[in-house]
Short mmCIF file of C-alpha atoms in Angstrom, two decimals:
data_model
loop_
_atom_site.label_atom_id
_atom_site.label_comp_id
_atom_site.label_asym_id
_atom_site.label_seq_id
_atom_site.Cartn_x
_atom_site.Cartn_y
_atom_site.Cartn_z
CA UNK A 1 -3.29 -26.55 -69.43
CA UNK A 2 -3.94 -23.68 -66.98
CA UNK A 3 -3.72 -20.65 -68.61
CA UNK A 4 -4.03 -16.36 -67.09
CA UNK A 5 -3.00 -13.42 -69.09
CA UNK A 6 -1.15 -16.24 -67.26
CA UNK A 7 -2.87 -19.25 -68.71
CA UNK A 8 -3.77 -22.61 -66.89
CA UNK A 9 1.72 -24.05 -70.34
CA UNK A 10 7.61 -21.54 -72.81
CA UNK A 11 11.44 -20.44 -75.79
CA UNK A 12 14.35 -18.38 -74.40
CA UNK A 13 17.92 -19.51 -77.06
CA UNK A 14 40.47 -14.56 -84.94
CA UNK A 15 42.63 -13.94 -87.84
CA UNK A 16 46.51 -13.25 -87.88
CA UNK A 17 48.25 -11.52 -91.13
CA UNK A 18 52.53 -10.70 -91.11
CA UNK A 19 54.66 -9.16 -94.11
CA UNK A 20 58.53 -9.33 -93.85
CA UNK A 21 61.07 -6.29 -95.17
CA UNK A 22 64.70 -7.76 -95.93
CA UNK A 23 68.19 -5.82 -95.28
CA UNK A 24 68.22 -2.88 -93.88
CA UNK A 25 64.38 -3.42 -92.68
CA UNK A 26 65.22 -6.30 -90.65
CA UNK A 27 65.10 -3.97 -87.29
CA UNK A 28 62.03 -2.47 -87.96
CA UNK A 29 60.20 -5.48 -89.03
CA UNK A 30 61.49 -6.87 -85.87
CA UNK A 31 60.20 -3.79 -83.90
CA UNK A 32 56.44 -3.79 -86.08
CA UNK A 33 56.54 -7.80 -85.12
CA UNK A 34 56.38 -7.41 -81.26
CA UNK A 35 54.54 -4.53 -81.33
CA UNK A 36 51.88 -6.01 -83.15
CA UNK A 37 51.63 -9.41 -80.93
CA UNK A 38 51.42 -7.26 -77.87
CA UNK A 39 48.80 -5.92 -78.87
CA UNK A 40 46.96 -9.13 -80.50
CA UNK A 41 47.52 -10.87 -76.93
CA UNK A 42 44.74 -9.65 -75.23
CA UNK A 43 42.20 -10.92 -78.20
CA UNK A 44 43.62 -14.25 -78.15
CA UNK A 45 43.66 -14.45 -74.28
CA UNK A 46 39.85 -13.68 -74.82
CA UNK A 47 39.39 -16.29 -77.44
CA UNK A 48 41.09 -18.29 -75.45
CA UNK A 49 38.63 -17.91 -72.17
CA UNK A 50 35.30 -17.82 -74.72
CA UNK A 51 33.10 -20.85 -73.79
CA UNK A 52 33.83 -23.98 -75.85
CA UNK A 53 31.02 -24.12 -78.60
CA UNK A 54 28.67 -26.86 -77.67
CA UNK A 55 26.59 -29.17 -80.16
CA UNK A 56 22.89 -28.88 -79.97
CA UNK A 57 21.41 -31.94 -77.53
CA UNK A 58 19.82 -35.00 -79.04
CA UNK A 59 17.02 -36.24 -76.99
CA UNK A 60 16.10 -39.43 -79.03
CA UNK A 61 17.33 -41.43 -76.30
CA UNK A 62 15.82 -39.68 -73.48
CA UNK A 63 12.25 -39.69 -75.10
CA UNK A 64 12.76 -43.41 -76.39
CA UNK A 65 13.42 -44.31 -72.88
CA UNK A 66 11.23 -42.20 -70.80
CA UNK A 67 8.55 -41.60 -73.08
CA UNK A 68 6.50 -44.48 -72.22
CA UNK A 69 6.28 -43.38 -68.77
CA UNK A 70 4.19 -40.51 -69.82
CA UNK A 71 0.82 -40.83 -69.99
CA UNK A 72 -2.45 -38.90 -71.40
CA UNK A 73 -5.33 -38.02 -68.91
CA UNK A 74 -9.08 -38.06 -70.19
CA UNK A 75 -11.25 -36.73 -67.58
CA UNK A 76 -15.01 -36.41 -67.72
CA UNK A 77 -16.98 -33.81 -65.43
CA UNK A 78 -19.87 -31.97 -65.66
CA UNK A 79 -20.48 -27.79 -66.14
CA UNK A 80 -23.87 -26.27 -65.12
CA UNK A 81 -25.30 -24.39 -68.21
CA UNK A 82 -28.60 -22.51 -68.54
CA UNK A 83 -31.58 -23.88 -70.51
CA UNK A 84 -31.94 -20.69 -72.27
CA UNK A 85 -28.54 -20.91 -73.57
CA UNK A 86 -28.52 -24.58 -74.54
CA UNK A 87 -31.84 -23.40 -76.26
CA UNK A 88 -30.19 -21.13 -78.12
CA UNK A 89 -27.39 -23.08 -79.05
CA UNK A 90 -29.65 -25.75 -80.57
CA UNK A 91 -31.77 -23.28 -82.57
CA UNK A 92 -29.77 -20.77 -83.81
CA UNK A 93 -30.72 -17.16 -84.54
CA UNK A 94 -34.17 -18.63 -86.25
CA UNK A 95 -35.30 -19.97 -82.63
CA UNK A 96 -34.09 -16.72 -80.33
CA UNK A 97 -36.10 -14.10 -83.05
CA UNK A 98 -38.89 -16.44 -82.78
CA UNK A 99 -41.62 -14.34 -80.38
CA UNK A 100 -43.35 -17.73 -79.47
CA UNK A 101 -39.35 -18.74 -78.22
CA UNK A 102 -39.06 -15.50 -76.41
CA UNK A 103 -42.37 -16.02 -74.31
CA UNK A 104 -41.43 -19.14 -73.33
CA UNK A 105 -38.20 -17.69 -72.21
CA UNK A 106 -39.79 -15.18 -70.29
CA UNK A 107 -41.92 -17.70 -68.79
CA UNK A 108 -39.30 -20.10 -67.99
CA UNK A 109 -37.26 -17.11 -66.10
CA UNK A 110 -40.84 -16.48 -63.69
CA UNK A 111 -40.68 -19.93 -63.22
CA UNK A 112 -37.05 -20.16 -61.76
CA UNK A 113 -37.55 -18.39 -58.88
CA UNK A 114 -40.11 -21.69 -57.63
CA UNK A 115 -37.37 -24.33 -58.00
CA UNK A 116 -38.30 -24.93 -61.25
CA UNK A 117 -34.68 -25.36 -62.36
CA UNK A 118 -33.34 -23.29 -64.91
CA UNK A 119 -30.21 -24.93 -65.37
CA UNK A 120 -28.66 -28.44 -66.12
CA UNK A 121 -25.70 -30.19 -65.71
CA UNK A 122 -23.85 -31.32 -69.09
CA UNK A 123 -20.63 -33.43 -69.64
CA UNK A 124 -17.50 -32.07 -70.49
CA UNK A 125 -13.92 -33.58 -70.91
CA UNK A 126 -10.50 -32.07 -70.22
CA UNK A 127 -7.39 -33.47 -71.62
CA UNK A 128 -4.09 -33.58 -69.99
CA UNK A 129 -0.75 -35.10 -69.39
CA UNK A 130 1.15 -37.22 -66.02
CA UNK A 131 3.63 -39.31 -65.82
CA UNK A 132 4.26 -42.38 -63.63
CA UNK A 133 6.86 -42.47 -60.71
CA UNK A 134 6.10 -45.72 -59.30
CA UNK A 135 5.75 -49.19 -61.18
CA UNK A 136 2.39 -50.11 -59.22
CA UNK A 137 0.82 -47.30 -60.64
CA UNK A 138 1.21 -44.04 -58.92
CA UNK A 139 1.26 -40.86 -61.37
CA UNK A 140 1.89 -37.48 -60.58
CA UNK A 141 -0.17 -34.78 -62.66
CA UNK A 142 -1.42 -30.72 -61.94
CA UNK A 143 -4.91 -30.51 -60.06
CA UNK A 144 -6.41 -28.53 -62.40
CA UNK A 145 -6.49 -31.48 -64.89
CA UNK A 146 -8.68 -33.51 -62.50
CA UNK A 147 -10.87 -30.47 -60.71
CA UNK A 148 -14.19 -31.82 -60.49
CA UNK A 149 -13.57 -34.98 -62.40
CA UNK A 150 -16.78 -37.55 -62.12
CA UNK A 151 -14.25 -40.28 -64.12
CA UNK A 152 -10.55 -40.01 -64.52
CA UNK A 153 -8.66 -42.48 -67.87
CA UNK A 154 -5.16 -42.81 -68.04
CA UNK A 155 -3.86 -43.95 -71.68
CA UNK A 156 -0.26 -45.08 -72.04
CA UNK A 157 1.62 -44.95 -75.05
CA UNK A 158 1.21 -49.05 -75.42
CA UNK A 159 -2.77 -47.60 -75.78
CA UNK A 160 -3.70 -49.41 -72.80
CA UNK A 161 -6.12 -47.65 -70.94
CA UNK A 162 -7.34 -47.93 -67.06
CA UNK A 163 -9.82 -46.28 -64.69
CA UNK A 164 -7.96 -44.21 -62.55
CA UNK A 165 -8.38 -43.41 -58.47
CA UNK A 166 -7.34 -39.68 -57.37
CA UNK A 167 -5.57 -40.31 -54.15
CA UNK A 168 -5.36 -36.80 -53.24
CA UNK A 169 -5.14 -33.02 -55.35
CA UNK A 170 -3.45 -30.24 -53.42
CA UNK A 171 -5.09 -26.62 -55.53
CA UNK A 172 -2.11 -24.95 -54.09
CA UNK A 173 0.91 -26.02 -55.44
CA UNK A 174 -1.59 -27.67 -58.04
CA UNK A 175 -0.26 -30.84 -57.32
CA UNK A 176 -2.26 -34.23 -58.06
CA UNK A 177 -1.37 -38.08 -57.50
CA UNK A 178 -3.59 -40.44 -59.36
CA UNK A 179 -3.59 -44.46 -59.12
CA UNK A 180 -4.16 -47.29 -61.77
CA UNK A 181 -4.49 -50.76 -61.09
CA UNK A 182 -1.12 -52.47 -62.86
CA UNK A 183 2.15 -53.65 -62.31
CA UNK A 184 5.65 -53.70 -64.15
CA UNK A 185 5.24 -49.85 -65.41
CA UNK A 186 7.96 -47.68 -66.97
CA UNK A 187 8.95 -45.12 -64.43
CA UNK A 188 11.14 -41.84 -65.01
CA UNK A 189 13.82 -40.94 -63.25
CA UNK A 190 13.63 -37.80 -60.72
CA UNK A 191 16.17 -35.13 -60.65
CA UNK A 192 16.67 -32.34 -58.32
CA UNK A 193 15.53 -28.81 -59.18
CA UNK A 194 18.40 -27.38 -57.53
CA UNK A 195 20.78 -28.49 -59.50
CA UNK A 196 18.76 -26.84 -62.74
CA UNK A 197 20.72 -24.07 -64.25
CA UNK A 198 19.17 -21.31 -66.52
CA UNK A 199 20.42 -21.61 -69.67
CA UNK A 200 20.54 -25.36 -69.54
CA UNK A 201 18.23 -27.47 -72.06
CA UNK A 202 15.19 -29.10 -71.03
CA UNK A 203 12.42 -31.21 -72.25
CA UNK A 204 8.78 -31.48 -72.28
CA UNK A 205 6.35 -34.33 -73.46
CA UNK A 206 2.56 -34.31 -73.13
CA UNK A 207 -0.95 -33.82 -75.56
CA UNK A 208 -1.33 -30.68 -76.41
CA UNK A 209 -4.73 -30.30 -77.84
CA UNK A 210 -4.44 -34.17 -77.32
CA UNK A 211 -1.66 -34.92 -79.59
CA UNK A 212 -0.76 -37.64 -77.36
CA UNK A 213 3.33 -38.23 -76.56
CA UNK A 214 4.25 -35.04 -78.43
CA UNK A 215 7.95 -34.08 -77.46
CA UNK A 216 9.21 -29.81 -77.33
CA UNK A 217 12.28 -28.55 -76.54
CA UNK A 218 14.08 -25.29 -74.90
CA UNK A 219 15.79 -24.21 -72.28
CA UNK A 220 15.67 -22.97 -68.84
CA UNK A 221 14.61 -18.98 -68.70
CA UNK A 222 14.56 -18.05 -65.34
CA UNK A 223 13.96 -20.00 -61.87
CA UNK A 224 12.16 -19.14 -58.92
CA UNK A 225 9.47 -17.28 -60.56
CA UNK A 226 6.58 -16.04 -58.54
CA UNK A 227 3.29 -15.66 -60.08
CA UNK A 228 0.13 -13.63 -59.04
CA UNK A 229 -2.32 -16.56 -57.93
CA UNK A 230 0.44 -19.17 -56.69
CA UNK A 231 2.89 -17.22 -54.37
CA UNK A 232 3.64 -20.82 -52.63
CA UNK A 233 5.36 -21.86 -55.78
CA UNK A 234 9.09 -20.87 -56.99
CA UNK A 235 8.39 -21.65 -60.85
CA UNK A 236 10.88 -22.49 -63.24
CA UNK A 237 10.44 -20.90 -66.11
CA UNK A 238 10.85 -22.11 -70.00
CA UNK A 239 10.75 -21.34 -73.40
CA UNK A 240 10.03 -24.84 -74.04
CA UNK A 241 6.80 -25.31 -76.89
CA UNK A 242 3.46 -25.61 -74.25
CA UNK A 243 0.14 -26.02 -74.68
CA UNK A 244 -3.48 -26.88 -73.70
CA UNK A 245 -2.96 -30.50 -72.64
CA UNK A 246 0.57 -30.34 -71.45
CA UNK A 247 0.14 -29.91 -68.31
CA UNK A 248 0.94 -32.24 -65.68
CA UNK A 249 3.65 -33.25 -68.31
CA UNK A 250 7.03 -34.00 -67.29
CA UNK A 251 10.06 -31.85 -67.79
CA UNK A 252 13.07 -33.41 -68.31
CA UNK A 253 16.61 -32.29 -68.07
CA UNK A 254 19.40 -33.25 -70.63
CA UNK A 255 20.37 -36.42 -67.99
CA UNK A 256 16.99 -37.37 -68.53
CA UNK A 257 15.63 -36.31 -65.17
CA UNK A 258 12.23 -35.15 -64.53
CA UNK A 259 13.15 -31.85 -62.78
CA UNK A 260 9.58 -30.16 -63.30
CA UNK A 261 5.80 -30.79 -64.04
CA UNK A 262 4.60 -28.32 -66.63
CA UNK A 263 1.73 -26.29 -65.43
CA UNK A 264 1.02 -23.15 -66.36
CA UNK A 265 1.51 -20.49 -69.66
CA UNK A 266 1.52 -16.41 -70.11
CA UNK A 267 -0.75 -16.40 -73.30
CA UNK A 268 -3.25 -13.37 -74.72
CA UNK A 269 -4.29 -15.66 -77.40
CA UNK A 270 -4.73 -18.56 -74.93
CA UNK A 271 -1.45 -20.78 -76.71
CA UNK A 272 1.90 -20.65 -76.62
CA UNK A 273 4.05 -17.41 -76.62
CA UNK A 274 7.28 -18.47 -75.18
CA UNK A 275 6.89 -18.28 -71.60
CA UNK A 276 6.05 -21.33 -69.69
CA UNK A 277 5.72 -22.28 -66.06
CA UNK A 278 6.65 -25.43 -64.28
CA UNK A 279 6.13 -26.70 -61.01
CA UNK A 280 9.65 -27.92 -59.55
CA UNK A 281 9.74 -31.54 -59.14
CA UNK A 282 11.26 -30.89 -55.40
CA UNK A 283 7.67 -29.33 -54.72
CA UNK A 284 5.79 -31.78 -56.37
CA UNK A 285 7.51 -34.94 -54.18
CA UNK A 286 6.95 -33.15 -51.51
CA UNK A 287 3.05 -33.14 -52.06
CA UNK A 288 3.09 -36.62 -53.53
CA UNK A 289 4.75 -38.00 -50.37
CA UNK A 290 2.05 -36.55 -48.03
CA UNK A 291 -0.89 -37.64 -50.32
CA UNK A 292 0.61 -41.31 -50.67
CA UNK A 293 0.70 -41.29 -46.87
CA UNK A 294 -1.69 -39.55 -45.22
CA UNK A 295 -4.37 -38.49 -48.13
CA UNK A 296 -3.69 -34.90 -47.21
CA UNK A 297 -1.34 -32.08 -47.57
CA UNK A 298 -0.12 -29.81 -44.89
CA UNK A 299 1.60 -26.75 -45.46
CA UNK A 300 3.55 -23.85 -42.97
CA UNK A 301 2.77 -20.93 -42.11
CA UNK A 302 4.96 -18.01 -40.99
CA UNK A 303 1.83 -15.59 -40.70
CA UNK A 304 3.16 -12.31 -42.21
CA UNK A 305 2.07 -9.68 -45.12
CA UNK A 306 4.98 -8.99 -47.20
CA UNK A 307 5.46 -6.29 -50.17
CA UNK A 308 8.09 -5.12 -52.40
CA UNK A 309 11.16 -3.05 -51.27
CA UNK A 310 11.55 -0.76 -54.04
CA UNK A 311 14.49 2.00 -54.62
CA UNK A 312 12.85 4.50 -52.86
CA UNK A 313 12.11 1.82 -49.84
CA UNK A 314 15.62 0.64 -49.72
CA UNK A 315 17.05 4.07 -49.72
CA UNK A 316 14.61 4.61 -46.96
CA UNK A 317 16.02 1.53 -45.22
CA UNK A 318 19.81 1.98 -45.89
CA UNK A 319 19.72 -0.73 -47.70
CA UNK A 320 22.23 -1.89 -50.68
CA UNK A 321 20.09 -2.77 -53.30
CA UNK A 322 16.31 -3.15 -53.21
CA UNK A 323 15.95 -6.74 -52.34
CA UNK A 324 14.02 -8.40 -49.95
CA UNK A 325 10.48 -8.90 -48.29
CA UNK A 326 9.04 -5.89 -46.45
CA UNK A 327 6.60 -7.02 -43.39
CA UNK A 328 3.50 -4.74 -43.52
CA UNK A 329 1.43 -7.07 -41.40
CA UNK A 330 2.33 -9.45 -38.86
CA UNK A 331 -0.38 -12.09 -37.52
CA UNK A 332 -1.44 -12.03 -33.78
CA UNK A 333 -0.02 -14.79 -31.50
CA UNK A 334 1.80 -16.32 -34.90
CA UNK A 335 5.22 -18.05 -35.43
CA UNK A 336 6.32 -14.58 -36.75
CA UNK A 337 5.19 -12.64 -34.06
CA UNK A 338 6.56 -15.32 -31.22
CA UNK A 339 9.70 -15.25 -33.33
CA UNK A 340 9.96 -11.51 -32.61
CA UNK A 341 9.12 -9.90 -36.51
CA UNK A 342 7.95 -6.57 -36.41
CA UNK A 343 5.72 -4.67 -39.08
CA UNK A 344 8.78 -2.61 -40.67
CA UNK A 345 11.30 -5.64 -41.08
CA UNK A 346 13.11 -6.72 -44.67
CA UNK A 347 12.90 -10.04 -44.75
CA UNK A 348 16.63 -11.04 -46.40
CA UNK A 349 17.30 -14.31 -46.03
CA UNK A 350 15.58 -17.85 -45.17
CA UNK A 351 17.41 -20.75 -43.78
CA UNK A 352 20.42 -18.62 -46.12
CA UNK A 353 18.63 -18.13 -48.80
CA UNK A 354 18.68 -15.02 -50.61
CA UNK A 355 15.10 -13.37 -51.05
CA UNK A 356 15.22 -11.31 -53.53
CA UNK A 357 11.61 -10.38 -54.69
CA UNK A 358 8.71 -10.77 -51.73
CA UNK A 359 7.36 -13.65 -53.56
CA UNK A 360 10.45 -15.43 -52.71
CA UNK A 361 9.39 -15.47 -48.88
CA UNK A 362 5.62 -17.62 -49.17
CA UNK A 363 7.86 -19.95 -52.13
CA UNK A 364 10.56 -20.87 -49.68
CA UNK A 365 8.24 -21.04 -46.51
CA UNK A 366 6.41 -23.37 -48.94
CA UNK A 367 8.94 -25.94 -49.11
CA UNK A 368 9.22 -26.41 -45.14
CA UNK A 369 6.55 -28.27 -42.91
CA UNK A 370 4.48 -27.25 -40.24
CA UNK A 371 6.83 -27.66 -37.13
CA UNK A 372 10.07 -26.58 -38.95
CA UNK A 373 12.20 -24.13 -37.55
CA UNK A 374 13.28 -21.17 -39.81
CA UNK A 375 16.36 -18.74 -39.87
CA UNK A 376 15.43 -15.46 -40.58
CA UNK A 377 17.85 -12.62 -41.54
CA UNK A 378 16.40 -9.45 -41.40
CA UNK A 379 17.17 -5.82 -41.63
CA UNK A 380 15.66 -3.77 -38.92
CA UNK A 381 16.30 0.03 -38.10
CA UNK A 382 19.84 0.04 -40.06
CA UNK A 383 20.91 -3.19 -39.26
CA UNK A 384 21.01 -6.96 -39.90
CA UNK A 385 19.78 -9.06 -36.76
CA UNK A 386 18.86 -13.11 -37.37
CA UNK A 387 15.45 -14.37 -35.24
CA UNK A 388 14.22 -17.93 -35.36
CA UNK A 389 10.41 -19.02 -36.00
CA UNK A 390 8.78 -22.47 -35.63
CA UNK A 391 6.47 -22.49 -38.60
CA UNK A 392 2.35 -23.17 -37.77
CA UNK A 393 -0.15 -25.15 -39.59
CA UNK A 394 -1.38 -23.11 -42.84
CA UNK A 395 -4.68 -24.93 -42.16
CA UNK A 396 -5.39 -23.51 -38.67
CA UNK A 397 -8.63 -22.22 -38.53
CA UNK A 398 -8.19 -19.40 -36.02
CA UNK A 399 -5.22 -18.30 -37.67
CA UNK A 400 -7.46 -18.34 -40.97
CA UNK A 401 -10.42 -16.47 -39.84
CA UNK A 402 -7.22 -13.57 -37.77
CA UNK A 403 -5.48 -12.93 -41.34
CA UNK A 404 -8.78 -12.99 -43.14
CA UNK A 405 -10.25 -10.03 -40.92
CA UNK A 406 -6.89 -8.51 -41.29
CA UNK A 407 -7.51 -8.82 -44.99
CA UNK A 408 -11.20 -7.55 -45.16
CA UNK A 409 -9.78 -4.37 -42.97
CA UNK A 410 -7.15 -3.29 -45.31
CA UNK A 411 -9.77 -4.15 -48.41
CA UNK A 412 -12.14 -1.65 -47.34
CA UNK A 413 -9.78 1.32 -46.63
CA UNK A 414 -7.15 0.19 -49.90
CA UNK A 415 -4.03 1.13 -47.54
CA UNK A 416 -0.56 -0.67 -47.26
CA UNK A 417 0.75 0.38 -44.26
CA UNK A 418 3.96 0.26 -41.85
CA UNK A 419 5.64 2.40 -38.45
CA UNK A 420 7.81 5.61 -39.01
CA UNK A 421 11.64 4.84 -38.74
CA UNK A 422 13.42 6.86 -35.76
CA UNK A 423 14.90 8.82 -38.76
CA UNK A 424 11.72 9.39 -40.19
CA UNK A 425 10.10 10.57 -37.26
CA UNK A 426 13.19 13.28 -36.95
CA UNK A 427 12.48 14.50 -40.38
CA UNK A 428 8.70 14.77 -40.29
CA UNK A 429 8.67 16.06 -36.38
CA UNK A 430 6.21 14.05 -34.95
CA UNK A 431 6.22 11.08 -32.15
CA UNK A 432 4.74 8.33 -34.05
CA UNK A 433 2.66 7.51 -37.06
CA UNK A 434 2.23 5.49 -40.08
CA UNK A 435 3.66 5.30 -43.12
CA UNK A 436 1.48 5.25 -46.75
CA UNK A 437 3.07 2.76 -48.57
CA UNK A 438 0.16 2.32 -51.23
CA UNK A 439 -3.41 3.88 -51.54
CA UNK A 440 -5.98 2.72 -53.39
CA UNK A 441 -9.73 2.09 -53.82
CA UNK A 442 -11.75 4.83 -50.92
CA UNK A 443 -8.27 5.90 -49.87
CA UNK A 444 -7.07 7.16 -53.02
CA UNK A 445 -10.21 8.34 -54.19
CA UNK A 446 -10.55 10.47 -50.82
CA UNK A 447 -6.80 11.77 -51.80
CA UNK A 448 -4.38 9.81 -49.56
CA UNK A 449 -1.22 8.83 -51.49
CA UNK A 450 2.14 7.14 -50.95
CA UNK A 451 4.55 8.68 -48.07
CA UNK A 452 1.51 10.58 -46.55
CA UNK A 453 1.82 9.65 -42.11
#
């Protein structure tokens, strides 16, 4: 399971009384009576619009069905380690007080600089989880699981076990398609991560810490979640019971569906604490597909650097509420800059959907393919205008080498930049300029700071 402080994989969760007074009472019992169901009638209108109580889900039937078609991943690789420390490993405290070990230590580091080695390669095995999607053998799992891998077994729950190809690994969605020679194999079913709703239940098998076909429950905490190293994936996000050796599990929805791959955990203690990541299944058949036909995976590229639009941003901008995906760099000769962006621009919309946070923008770019053609609402200078881009090839080397200069630039000053407003220009008196957005590294230390021009 890839884990960080996020981890390379989460658990969100009328009474009526009446007296009666005979005889002469009878007019203002009649009087206390209507009074008092006037005013019980808006409590029973609300009991009446609460949300029908609901009986917690059974999943015997999906896991009874489906579980077969998840499988457990072995894979053996190899790690470079030092002599000196496998030296020290194998001796103990007794062998690295020893003076005799030390000079040979010392001796051994003179040596290293003559190709005398110095370091080894020993064999280490990862555990993880897939699940199969065709019945000829074609499994989907997270690239992490088979980084490196010198030999790749798949184990189904029948405790068959085959050799398995990797047709293709894609680091970033962290996407992976494996093959195995067979025939006649359970499949699951594949759902649509659109039609997810948070709140709704969902279920996970896998092996974590190679407890093989182990089966957690939760439900669905938040969707489209961007995370620091994988912008190019909307996450869904669970409190589902995920571990070390999850991922590349399945996640199921109460239909049964597969509607995510589990992936990736927030831990400090390097397990579970209730927030997990998946990988939608939308993104992950997207990958598969390219892999199965071509062996590779292309992705678009709209060739912009995008921030946050915070309060003080959107009040800048006249903007609503701070949403959106402020341009502070756009790409020479790119689809954005053909398209007409500008540094300055709020990014609101894709193809009509909302971007809220700027990790929305690389997510939903994500999902399209080189060649596509994008709507883009935007919010320039006070007002909404709509432009069109045709995305580019991510994997274009010129435009790789042009955003990594930009890149380098901005590393070695630590500024976020953008162009004075017309507004702003009247406030601060001058003709042009740029606006500090954030400072840090030489520019902060030399005492530039946010909203300097």
């Amino acid at each position: 399971m890839k884990s960080t402080a996020f981890k390379s994989t989460r658990l969100v969760i009328a009474l009526l009384t009446a007296g009666a007074i005979g005889g002469a009472g009878v007019g203002a019992f009649n009087a206390m009576h209507v009074s008092a169901a006037a005013a019980q009638t808006p409590a029973v209108v609300a009991a009446s619009m609460a949300p029908t109580p609901m009986a917690l889900p059974d999943f015997t039937q999906i896991t009874e069905r489906y579980g077969p078609a998840v499988v457990n991943i072995s894979v053996t690789s190899t790690t470079k380690v030092s002599d000196e420390s496998q030296m020290a490993q194998g001796g103990g405290d007794s062998l690295s007080n020893d003076p005799f070990f030390e000079f040979f230590r010392r001796f051994q580091q003179g040596q290293q600089g003559n190709g005398m080695g110095g370091q080894q390669e020993v064999p280490t095995q990862v555990q993880g989880s897939g699940f199969i999607v065709s019945s000829d053998g074609i499994i989907l799992t997270n690239a992490h699981v088979v980084r490196d891998a010198k030999e790749v077994t798949v184990k189904l729950t029948d405790r068959r076990e085959f050799r398995a190809k990797v047709l293709g690994a894609d680091a970033k969605t962290d996407i992976a398609v494996l093959k195995i020679n067979a025939k006649n194999l359970p499949v699951v079913a594949l759902g649509k991560t659109s039609d997810l709703k948070v709140g709704e239940w969902v279920l996970a098998i896998g092996s974590p810490f190679g407890f093989e076909n182990t089966v957690t429950a939760g439900v669905v905490s938040a969707k489209g979640r961007s995370l620091p190293d994988d912008s190019a994936v909307p996450f869904i996000q669970t409190d589902v019971a995920v571990n070390p050796g999850n991922s590349g599990g399945p996640l199921f929805n109460t239909r049964g569906e597969v509607v995510g791959i589990n992936s990736q955990i927030y831990s400090r203690s390097g397990g579970y604490q209730g927030l997990s990541f998946a990988i939608p299944i939308d993104v992950a058949t997207r990958i598969k597909n390219q892999i199965v036909a071509t062996g590779k995976v292309e992705h678009a590229r709209l060739g912009v650097a995008v921030q946050e639009v915070n309060q003080a941003f959107a009040d800048s901008f006249k903007l609503d509420k701070p949403e959106g995906a402020l341009v502070s760099t756009v790409e020479k000769d790119s689809p954005a800059a053909k398209a007409g962006l500008q540094s300055g621009d709020v990014i609101r919309k894709v193809n009509g959907q909302p971007i809220v946070s700027s990790g929305d923008l690389p997510a939903l770019i994500g999902l399209a393919a080189p060649g596509d053609t994008v709507k883009l609402d935007i919010w320039r200078q006070g007002a909404s205008k709509e432009l069109t881009a045709r995305l580019a090839n991510a994997d274009d080397k010129s435009a790789q080498v042009a955003s990594n200069n930009d890149a380098s630039k901005h590393g070695r000053l630590g500024l976020a930049l953008r162009p004075l407003q017309p507004d702003e220009k009247q406030q601060v008196g001058v003709d042009g300029g740029l606006l500090v957005q954030q400072a840090s590294g030489p520019a902060a230390m030399a005492g530039v700071q946010s909203g300097d021009v």
